[in-house]
Short mmCIF file of N, CA and C in Angstrom, two decimals:
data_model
loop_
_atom_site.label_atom_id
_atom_site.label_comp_id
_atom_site.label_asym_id
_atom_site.label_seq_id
_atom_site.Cartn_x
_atom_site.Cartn_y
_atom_site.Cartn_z
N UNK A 1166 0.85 -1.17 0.00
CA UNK A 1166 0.00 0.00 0.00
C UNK A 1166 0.90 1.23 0.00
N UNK A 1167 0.53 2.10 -0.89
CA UNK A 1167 1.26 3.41 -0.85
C UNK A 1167 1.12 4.87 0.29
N UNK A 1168 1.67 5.25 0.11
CA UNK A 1168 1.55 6.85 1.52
C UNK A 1168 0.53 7.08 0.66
N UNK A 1169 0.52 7.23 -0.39
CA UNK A 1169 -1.22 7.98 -1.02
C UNK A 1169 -2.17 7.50 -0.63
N UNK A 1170 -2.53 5.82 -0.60
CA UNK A 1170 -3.63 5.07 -0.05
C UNK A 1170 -4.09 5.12 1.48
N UNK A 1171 -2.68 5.58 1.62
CA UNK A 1171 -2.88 5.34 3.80
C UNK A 1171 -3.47 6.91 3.75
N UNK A 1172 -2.93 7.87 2.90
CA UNK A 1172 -3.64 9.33 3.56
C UNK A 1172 -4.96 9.32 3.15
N UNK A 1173 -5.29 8.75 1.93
CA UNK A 1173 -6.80 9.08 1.67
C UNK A 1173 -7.82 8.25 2.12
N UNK A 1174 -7.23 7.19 2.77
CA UNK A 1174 -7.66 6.27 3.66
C UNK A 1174 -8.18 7.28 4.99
N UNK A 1175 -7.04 7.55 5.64
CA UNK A 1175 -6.96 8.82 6.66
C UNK A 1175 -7.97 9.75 6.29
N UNK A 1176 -8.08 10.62 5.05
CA UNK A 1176 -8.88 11.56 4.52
C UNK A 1176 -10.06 11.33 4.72
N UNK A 1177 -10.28 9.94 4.39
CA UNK A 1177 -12.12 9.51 4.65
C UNK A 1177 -12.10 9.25 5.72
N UNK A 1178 -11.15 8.76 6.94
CA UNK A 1178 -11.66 8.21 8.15
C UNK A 1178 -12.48 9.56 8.88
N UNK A 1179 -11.60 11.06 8.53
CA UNK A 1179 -11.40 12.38 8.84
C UNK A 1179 -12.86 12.64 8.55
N UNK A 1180 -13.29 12.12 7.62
CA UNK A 1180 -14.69 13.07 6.96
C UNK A 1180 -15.40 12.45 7.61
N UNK A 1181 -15.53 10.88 7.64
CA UNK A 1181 -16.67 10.34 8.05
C UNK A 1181 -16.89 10.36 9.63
N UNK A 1182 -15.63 10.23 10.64
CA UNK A 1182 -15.60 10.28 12.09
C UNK A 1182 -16.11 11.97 12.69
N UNK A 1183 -15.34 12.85 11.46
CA UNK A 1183 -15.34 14.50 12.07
C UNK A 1183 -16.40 15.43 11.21
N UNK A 1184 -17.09 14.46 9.94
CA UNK A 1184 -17.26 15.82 9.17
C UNK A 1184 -16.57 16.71 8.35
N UNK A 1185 -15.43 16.63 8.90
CA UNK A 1185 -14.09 17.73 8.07
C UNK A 1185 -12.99 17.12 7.79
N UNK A 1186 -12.45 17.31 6.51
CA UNK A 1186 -11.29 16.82 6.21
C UNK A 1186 -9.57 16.71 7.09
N UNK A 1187 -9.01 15.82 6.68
CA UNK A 1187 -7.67 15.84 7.70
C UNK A 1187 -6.64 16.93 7.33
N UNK A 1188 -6.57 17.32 5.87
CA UNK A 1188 -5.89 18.19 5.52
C UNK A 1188 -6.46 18.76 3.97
N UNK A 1189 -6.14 19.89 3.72
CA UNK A 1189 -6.91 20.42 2.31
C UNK A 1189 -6.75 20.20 1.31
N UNK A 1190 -5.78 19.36 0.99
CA UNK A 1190 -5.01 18.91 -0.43
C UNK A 1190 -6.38 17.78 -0.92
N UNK A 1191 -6.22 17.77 -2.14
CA UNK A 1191 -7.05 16.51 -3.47
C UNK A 1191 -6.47 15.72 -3.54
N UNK A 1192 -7.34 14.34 -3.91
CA UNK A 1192 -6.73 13.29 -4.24
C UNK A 1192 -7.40 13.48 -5.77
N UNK A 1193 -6.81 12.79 -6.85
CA UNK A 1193 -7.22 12.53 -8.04
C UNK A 1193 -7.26 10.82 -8.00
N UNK A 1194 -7.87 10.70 -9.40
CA UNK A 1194 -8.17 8.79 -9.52
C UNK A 1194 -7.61 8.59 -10.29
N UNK A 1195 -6.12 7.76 -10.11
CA UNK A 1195 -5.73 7.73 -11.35
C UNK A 1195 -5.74 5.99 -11.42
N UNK A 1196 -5.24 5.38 -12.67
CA UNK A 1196 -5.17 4.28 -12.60
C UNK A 1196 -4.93 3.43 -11.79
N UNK A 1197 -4.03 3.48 -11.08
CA UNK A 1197 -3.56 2.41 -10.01
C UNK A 1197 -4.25 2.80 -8.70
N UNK A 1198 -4.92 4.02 -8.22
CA UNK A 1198 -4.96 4.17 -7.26
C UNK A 1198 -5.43 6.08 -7.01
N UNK A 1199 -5.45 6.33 -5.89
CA UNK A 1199 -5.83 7.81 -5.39
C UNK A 1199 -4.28 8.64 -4.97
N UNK A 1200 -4.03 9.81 -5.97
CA UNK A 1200 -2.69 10.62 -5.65
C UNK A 1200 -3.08 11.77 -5.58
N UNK A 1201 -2.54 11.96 -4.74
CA UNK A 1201 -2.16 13.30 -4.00
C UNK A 1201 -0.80 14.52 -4.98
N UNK A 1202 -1.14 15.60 -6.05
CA UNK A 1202 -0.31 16.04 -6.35
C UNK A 1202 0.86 16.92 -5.78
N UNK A 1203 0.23 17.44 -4.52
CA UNK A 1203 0.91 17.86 -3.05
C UNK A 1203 1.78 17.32 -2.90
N UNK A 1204 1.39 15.74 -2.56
CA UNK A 1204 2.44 14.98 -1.68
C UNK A 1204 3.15 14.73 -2.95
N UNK A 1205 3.12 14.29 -3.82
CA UNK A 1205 4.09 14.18 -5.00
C UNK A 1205 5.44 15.09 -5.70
N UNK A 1206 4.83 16.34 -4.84
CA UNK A 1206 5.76 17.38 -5.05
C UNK A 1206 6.56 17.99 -3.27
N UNK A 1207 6.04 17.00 -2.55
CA UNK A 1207 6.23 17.68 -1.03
C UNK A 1207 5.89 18.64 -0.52
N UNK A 1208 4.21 18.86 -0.98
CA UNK A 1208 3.86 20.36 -0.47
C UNK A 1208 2.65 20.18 0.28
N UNK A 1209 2.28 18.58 1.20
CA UNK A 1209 1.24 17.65 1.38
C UNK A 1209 1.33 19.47 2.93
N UNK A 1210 0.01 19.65 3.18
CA UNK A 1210 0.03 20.66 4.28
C UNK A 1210 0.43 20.22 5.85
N UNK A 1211 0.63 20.48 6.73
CA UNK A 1211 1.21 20.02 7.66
C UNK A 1211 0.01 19.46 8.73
N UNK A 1212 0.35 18.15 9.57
CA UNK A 1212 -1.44 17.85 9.96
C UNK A 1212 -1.74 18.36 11.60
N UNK A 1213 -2.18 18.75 12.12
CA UNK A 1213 -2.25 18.98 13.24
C UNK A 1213 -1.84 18.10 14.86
N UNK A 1214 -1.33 17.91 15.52
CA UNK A 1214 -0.87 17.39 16.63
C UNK A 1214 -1.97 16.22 17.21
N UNK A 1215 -3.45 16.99 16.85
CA UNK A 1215 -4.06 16.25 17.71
C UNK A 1215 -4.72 15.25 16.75
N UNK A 1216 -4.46 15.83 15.42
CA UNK A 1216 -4.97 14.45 14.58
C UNK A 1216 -3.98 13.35 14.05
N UNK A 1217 -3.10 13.49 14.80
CA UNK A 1217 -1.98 12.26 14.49
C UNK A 1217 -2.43 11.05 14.76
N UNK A 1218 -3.55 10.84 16.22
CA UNK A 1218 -4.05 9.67 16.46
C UNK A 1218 -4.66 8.72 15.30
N UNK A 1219 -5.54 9.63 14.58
CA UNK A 1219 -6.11 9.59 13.01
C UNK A 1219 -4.95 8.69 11.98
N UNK A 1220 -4.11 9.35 11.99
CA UNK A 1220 -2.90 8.71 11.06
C UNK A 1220 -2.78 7.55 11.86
N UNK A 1221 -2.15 7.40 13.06
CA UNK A 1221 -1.65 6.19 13.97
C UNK A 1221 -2.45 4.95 13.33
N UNK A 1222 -3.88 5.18 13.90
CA UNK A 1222 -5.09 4.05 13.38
C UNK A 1222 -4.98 4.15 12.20
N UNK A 1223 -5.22 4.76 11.04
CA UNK A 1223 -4.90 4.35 9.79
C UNK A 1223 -4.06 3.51 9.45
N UNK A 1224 -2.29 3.83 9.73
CA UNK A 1224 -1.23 2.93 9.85
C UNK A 1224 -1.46 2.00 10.69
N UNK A 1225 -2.46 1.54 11.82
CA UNK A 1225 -2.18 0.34 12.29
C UNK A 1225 -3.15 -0.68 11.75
N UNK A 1226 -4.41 -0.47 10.70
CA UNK A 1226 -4.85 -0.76 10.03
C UNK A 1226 -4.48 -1.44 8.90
N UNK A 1227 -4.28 -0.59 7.91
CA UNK A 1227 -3.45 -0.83 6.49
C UNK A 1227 -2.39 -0.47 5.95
N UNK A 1228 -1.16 -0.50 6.94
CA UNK A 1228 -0.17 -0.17 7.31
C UNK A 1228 0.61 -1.83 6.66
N UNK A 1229 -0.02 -2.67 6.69
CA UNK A 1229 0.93 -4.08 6.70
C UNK A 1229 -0.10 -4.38 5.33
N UNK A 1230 -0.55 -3.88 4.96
CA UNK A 1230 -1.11 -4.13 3.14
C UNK A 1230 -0.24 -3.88 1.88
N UNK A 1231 -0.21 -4.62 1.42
CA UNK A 1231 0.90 -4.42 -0.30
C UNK A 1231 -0.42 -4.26 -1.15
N UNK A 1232 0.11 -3.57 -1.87
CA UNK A 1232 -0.70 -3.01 -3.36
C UNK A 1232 -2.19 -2.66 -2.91
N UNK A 1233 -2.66 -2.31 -4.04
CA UNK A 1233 -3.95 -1.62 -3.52
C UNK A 1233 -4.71 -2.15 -3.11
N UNK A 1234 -5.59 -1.29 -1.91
CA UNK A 1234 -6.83 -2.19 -1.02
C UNK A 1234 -7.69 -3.22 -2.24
N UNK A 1235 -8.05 -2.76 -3.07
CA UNK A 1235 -9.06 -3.45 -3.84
C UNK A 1235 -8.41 -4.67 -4.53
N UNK A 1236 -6.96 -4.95 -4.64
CA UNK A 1236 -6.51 -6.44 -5.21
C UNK A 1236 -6.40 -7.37 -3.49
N UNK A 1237 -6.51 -6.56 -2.83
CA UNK A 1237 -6.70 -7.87 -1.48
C UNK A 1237 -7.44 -8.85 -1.26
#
């Protein structure tokens, strides 16, 4: 699984648990998967302290997944 899949993974956990997104950047659909042109260039916005827990559970989730959720 890629850092793109774990953030937009993150991104929806963000919307659906809070309502509001984890950070303001887009994902696009591209073939293989959901990218982030931000993070592709290192300009992904910085995430707040208290939503790291958010990331943590994401990574302890689908953190140990290869290739994309949907060939599992």
């Amino acid at each position: 699984m890629t850092l793109h899949w774990l953030l937009y993974d993150a991104q929806a956990a963000a919307l659906v648990q809070r309502g509001v997104p984890l950070f303001a950047e887009d994902f696009q659909a591209w073939r293989h998967g959901p990218v982030s042109r931000e993070l592709c260039g290192g300009r992904l916005s910085p995430v707040p302290l208290e939503d790291c827990e958010l990331l943590r559970a994401t990574w302890a989730t689908y953190g140990h997944v290869r290739g994309a959720p949907s060939t599992q």
